[in-house]
CSV table of N, CA and C in Angstrom, one decimal:
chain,number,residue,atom,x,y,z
A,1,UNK,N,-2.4,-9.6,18.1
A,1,UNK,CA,-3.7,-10.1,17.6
A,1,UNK,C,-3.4,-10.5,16.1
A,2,UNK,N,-3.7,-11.5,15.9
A,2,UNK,CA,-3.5,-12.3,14.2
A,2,UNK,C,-5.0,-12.7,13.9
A,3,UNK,N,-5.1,-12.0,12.6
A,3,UNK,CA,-6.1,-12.1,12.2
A,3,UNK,C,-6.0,-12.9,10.5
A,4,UNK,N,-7.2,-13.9,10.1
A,4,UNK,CA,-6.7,-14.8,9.2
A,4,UNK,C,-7.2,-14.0,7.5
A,5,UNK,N,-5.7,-14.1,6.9
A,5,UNK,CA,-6.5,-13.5,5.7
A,5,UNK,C,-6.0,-14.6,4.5
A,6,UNK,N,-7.1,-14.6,3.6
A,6,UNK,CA,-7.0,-15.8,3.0
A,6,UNK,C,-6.4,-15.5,1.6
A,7,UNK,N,-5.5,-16.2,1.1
A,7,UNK,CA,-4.6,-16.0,-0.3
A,7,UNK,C,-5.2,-17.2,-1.4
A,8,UNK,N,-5.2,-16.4,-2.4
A,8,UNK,CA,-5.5,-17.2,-3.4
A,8,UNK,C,-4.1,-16.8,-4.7
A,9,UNK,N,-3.0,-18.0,-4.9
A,9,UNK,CA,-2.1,-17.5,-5.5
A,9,UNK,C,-2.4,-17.8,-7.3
A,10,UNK,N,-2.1,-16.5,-8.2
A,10,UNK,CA,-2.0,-17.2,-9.3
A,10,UNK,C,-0.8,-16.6,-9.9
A,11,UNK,N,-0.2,-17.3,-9.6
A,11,UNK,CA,1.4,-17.0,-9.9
A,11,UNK,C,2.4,-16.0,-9.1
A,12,UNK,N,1.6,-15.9,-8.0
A,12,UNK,CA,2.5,-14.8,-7.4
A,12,UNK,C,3.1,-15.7,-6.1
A,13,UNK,N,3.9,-14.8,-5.5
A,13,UNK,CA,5.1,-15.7,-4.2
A,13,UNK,C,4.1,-14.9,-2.9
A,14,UNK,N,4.0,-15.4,-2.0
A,14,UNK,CA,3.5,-14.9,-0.8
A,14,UNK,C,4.1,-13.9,-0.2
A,15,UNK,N,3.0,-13.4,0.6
A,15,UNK,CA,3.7,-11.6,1.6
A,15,UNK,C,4.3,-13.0,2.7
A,16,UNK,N,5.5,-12.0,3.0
A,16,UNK,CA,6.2,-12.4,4.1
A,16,UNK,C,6.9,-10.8,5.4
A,17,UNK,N,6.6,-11.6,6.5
A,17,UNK,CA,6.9,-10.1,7.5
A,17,UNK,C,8.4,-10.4,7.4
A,18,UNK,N,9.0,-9.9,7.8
A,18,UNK,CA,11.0,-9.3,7.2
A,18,UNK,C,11.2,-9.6,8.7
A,19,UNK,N,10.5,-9.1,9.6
A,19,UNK,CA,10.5,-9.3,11.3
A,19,UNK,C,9.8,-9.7,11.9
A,20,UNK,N,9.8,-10.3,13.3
A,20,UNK,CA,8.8,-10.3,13.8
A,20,UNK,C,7.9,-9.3,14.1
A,21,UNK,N,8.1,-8.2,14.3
A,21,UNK,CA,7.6,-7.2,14.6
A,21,UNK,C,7.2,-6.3,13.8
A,22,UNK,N,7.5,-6.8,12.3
A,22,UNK,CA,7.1,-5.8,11.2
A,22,UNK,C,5.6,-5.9,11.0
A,23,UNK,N,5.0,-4.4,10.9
A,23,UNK,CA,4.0,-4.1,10.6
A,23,UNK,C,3.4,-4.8,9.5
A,24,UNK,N,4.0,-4.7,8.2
A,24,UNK,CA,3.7,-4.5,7.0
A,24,UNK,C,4.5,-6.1,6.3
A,25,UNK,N,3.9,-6.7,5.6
A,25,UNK,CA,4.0,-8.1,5.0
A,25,UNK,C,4.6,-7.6,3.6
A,26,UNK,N,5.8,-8.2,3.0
A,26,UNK,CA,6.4,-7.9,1.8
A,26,UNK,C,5.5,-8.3,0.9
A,27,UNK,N,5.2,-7.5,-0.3
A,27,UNK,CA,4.4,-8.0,-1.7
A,27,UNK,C,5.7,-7.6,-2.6
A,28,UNK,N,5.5,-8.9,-3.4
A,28,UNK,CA,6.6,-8.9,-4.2
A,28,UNK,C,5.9,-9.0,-5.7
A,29,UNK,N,6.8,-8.3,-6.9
A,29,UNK,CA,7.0,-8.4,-8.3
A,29,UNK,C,6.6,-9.6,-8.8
A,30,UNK,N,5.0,-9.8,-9.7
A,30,UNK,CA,5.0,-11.1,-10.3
A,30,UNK,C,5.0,-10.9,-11.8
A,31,UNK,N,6.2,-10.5,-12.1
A,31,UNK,CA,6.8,-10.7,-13.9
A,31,UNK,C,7.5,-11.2,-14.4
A,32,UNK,N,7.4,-12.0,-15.6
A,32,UNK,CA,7.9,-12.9,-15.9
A,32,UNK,C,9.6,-12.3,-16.6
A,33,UNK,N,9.5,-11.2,-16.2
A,33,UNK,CA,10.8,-10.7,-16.8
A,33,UNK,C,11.4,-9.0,-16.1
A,34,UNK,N,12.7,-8.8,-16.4
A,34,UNK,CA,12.5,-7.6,-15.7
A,34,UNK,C,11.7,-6.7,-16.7
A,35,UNK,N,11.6,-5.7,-15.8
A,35,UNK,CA,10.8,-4.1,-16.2
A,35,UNK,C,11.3,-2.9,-15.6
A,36,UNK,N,11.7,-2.2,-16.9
A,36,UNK,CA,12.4,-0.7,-16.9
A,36,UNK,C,11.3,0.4,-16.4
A,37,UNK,N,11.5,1.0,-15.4
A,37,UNK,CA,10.6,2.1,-14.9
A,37,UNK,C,11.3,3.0,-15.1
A,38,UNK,N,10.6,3.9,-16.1
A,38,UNK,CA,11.4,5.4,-16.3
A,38,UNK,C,11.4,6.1,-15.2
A,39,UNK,N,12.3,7.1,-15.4
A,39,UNK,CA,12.4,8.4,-14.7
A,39,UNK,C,11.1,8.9,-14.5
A,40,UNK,N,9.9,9.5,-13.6
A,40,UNK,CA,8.7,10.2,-13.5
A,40,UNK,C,8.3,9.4,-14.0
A,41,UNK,N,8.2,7.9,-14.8
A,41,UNK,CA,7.5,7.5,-15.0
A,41,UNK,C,6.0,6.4,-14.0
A,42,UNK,N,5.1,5.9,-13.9
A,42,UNK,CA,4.1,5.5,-13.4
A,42,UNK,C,4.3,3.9,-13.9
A,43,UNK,N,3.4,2.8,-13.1
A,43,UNK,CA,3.3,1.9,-13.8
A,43,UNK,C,2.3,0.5,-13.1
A,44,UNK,N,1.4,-0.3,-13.6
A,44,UNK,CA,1.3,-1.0,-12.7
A,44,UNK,C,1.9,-2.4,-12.6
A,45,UNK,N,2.0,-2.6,-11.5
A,45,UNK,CA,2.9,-4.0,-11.2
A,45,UNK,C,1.9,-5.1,-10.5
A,46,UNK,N,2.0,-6.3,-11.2
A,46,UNK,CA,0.7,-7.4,-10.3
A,46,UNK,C,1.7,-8.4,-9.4
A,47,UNK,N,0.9,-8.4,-8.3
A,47,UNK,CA,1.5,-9.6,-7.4
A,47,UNK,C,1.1,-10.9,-7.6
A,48,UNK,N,0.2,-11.2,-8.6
A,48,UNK,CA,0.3,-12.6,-8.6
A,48,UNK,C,-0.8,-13.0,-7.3
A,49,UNK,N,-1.2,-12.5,-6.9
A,49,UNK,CA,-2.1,-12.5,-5.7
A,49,UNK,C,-3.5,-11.8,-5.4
A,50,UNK,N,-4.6,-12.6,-5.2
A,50,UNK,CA,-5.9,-12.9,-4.1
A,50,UNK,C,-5.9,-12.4,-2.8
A,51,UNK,N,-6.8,-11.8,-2.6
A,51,UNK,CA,-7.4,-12.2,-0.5
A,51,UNK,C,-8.3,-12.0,-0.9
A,52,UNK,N,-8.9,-12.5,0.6
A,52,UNK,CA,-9.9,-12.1,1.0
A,52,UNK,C,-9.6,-11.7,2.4
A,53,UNK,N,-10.0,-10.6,2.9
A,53,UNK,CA,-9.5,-10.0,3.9
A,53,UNK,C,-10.8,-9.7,4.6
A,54,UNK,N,-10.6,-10.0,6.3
A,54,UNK,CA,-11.8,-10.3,7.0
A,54,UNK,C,-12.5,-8.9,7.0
A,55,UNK,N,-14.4,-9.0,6.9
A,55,UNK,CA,-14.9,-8.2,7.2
A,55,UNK,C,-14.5,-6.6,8.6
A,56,UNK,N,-14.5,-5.8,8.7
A,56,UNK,CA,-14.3,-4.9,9.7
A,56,UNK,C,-12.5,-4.7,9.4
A,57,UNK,N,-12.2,-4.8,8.3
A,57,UNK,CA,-10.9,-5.0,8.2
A,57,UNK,C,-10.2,-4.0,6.5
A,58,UNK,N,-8.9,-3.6,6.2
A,58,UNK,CA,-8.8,-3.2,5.3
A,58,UNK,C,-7.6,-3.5,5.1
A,59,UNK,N,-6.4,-3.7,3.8
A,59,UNK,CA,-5.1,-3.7,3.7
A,59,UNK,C,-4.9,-2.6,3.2
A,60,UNK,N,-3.9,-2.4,3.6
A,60,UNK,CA,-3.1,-0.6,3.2
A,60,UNK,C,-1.8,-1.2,2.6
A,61,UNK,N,-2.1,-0.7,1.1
A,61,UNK,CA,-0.4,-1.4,0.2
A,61,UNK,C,0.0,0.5,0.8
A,62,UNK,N,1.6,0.3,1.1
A,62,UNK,CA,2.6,1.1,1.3
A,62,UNK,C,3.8,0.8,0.8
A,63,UNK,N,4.8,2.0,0.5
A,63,UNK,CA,5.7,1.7,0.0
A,63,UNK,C,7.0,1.2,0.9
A,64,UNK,N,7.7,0.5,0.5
A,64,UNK,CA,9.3,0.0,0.6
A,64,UNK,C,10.3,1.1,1.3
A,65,UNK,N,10.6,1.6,2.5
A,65,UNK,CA,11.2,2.8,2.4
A,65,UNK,C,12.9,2.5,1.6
A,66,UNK,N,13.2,1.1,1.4
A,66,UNK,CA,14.3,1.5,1.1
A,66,UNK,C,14.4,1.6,-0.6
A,67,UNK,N,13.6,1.5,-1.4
A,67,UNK,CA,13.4,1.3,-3.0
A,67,UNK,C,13.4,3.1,-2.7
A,68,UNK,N,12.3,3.6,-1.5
A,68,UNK,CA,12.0,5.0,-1.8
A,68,UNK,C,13.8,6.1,-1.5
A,69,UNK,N,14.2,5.3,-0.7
A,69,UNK,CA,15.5,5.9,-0.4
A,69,UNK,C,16.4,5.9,-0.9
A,70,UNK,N,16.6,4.8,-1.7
A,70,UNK,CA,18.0,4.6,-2.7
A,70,UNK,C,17.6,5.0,-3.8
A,71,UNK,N,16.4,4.9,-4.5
A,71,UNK,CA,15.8,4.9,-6.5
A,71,UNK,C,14.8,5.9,-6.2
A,72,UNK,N,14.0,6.3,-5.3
A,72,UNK,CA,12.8,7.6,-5.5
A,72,UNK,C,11.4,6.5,-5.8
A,73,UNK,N,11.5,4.8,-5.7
A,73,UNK,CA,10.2,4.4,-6.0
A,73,UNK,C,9.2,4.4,-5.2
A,74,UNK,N,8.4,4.8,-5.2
A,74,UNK,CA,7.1,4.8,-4.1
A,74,UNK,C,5.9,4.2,-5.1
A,75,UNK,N,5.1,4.1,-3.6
A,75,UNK,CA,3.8,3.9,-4.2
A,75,UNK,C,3.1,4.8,-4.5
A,76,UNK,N,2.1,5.2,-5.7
A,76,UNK,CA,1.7,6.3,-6.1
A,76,UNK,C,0.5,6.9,-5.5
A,77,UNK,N,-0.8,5.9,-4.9
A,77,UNK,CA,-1.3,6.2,-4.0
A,77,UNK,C,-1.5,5.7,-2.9
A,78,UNK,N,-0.8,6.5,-2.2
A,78,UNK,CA,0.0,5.5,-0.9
A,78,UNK,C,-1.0,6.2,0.3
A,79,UNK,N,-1.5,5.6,1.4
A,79,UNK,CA,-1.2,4.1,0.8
A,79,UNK,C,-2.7,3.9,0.1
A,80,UNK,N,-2.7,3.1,-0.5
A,80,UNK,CA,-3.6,2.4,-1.7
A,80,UNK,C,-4.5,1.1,-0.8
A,81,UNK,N,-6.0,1.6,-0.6
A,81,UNK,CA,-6.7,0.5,-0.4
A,81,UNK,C,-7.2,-0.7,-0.6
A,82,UNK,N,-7.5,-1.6,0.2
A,82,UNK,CA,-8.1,-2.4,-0.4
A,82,UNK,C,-9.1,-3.3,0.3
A,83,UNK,N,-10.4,-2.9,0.0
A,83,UNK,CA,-11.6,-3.3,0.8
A,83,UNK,C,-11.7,-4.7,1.1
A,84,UNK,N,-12.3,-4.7,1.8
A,84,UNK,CA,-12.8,-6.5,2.5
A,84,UNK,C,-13.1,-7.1,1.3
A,85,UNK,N,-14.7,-6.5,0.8
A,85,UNK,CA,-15.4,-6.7,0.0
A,85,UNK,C,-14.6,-7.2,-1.5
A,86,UNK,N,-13.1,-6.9,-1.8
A,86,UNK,CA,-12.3,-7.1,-3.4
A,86,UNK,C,-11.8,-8.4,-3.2
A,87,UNK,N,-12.0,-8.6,-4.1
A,87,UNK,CA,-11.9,-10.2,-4.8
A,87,UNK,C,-10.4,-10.4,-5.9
A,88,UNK,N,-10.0,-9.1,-6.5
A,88,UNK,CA,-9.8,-9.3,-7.9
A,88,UNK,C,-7.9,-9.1,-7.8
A,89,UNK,N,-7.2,-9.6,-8.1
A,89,UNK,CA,-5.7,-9.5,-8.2
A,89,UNK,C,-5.3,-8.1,-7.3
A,90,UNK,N,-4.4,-8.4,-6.8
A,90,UNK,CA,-3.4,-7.6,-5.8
A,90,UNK,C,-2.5,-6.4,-6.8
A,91,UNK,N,-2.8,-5.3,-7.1
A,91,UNK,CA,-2.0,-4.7,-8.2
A,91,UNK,C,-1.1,-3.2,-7.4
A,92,UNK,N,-0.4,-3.2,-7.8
A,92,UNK,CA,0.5,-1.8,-6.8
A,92,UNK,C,1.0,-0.6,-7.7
A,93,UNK,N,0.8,0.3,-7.8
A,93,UNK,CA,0.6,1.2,-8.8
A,93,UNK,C,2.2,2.2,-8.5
A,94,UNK,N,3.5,1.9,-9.1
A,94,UNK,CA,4.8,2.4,-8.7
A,94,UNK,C,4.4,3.4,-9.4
A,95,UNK,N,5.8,4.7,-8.5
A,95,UNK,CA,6.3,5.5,-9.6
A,95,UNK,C,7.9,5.8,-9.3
A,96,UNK,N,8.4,6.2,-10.3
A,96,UNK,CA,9.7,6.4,-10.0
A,96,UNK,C,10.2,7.6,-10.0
A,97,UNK,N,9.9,8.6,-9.0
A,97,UNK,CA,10.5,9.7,-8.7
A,97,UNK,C,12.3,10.3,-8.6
A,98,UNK,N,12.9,9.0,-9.2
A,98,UNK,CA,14.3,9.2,-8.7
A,98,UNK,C,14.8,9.8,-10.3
A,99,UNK,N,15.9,10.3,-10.5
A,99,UNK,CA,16.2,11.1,-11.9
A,99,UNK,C,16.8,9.7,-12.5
A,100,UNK,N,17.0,8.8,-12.6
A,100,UNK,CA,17.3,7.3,-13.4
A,100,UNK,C,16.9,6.2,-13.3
A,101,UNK,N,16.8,5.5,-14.7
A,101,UNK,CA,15.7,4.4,-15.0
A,101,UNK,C,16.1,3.2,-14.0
A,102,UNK,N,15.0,2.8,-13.3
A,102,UNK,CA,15.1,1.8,-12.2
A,102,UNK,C,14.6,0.5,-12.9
A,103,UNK,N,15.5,-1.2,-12.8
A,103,UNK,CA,15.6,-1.7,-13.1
A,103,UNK,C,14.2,-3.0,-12.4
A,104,UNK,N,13.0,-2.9,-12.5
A,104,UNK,CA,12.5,-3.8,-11.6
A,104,UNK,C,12.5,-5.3,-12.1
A,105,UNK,N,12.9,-6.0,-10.9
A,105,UNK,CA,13.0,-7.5,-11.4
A,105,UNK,C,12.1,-8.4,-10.4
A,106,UNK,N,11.6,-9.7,-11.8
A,106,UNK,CA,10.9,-10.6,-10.9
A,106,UNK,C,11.0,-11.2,-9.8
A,107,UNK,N,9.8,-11.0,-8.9
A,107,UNK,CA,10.0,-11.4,-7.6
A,107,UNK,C,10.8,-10.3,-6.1
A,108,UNK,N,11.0,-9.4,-6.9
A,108,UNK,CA,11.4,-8.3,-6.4
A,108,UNK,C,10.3,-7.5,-5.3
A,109,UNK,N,10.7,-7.1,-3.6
A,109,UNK,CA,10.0,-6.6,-3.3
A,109,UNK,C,9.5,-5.3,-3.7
A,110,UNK,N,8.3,-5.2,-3.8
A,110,UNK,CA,7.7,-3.6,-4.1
A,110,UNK,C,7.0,-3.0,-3.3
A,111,UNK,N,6.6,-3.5,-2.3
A,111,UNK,CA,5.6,-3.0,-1.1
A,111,UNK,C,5.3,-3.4,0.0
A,112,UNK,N,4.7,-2.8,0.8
A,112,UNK,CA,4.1,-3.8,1.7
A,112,UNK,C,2.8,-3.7,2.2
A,113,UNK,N,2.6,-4.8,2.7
A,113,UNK,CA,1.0,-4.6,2.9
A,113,UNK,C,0.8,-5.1,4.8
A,114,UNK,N,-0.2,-4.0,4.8
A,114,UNK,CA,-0.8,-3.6,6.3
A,114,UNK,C,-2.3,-3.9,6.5
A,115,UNK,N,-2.3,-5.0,7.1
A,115,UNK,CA,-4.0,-5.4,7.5
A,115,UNK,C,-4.4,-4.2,8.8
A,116,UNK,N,-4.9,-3.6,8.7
A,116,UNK,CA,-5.8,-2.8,9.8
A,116,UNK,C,-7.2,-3.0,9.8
A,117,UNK,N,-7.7,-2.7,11.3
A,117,UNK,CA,-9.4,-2.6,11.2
A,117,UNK,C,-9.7,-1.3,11.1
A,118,UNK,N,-11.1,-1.4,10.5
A,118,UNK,CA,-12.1,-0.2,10.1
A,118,UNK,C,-13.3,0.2,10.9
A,119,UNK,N,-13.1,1.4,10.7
A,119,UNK,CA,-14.5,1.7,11.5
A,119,UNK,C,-15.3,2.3,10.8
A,120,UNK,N,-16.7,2.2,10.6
A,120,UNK,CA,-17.4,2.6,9.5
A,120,UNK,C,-17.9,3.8,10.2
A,121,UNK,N,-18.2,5.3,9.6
A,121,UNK,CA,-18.3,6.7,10.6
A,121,UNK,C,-20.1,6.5,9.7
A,122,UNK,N,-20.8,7.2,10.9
A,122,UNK,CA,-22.0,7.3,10.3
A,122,UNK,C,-22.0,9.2,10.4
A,123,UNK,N,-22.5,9.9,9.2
A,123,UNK,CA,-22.3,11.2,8.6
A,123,UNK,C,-23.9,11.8,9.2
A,124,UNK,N,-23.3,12.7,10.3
A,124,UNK,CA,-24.5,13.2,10.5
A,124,UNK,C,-24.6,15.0,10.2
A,125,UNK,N,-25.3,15.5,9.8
A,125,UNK,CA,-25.4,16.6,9.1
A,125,UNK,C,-25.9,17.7,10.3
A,126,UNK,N,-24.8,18.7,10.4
A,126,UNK,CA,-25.7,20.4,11.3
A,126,UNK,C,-25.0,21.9,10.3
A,127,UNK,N,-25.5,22.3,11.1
A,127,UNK,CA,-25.5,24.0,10.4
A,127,UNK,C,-24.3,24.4,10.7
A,128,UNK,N,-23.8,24.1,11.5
A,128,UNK,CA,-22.5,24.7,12.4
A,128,UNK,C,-21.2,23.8,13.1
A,129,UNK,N,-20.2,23.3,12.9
A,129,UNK,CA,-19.5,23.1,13.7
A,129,UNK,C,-19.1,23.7,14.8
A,130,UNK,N,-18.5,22.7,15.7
A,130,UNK,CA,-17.8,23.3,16.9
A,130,UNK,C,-16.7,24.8,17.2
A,131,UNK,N,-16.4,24.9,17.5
A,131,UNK,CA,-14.9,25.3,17.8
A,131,UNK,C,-14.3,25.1,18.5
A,132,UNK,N,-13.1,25.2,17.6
A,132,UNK,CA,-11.5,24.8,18.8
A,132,UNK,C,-10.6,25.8,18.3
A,133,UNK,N,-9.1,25.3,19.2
A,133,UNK,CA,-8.3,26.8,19.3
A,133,UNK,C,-7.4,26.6,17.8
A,134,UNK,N,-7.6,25.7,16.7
A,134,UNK,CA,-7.4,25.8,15.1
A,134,UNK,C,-8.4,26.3,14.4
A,135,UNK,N,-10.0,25.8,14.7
A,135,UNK,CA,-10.4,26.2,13.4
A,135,UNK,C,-10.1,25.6,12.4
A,136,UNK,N,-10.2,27.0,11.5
A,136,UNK,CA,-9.9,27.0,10.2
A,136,UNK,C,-9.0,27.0,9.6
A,137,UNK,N,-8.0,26.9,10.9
A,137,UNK,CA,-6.5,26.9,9.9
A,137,UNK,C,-6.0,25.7,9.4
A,138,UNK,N,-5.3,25.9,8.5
A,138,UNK,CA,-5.1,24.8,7.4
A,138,UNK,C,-3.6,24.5,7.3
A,139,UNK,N,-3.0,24.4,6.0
A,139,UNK,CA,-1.9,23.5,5.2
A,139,UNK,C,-0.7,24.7,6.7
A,140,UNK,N,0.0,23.9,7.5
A,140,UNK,CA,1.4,25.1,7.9
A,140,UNK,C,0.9,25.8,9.2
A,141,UNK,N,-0.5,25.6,9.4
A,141,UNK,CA,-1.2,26.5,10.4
A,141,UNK,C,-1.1,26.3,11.8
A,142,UNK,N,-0.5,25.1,11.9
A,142,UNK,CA,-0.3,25.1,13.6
A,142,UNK,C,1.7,25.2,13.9
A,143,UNK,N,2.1,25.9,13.1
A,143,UNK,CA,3.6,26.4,13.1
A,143,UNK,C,4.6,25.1,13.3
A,144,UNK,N,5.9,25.6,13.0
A,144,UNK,CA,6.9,24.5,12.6
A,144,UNK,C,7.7,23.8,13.6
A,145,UNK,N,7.8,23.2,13.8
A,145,UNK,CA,8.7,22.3,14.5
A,145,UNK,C,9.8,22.8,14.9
């Protein structure tokens, strides 16, 4: 299923899928020069890029696994939304978890982005939930692998 999402470029290079079968459309680095990302440091990076992304729909920026496997770069809130409803520049918010300063350069892949559909939950309020055989258990609670 291909669904149409509309780009408006202002200086940035287009998402491209790497495969046919890849999920996730490359977003790449729109700077006009490189940029040193420190060690633990944060940062944000613009793509140079617009959508408009169809109603009942959302893009999920995710990170690169191989930036995250070779340098420790990820995306910081990953993945990072982005409503139908946004209008405003495509921005990807890195950080560099790896112990050495990573060298980012123009036009450089930094992400990718995932169109998925949404379902809007309507929140209905009672005194009590159900039970099941979890509960209440939380973070480790249904034992390890």
């Amino acid at each position: 299923m291909r669904e149409n999402v509309i780009i408006e470029y202002i200086g940035g290079k287009e998402p491209h899928y790497a495969s046919e079968e890849a999920s996730g459309a490359d977003l790449y680095a729109c700077l006009e020069a490189p940029r040193i990302i420190k060690s633990k440091e944060t940062c944000v990076v613009n793509t140079g890029l617009k959508i408009a992304i169809p109603h009942g729909y959302e893009g999920q920026v995710r990170p690169r696994s191989g930036l995250a496997f070779h340098y420790g770069i990820t995306v910081l809130n990953s993945p990072g939304t982005i409503d139908s409803d946004y209008r405003g520049e495509i921005k990807v918010l890195l950080i560099n978890l790896g112990t050495e300063d990573f060298t980012l350069e123009p036009n450089q892949r930094i992400a990718q982005l995932v169109i998925m559909p949404t379902i809007r939950a309507e929140f209905k309020k009672v005194n009590t939930l159900s039970n099941t055989v979890r509960n209440e258990g939380g973070f480790g609670s249904t034992g390890k692998a």
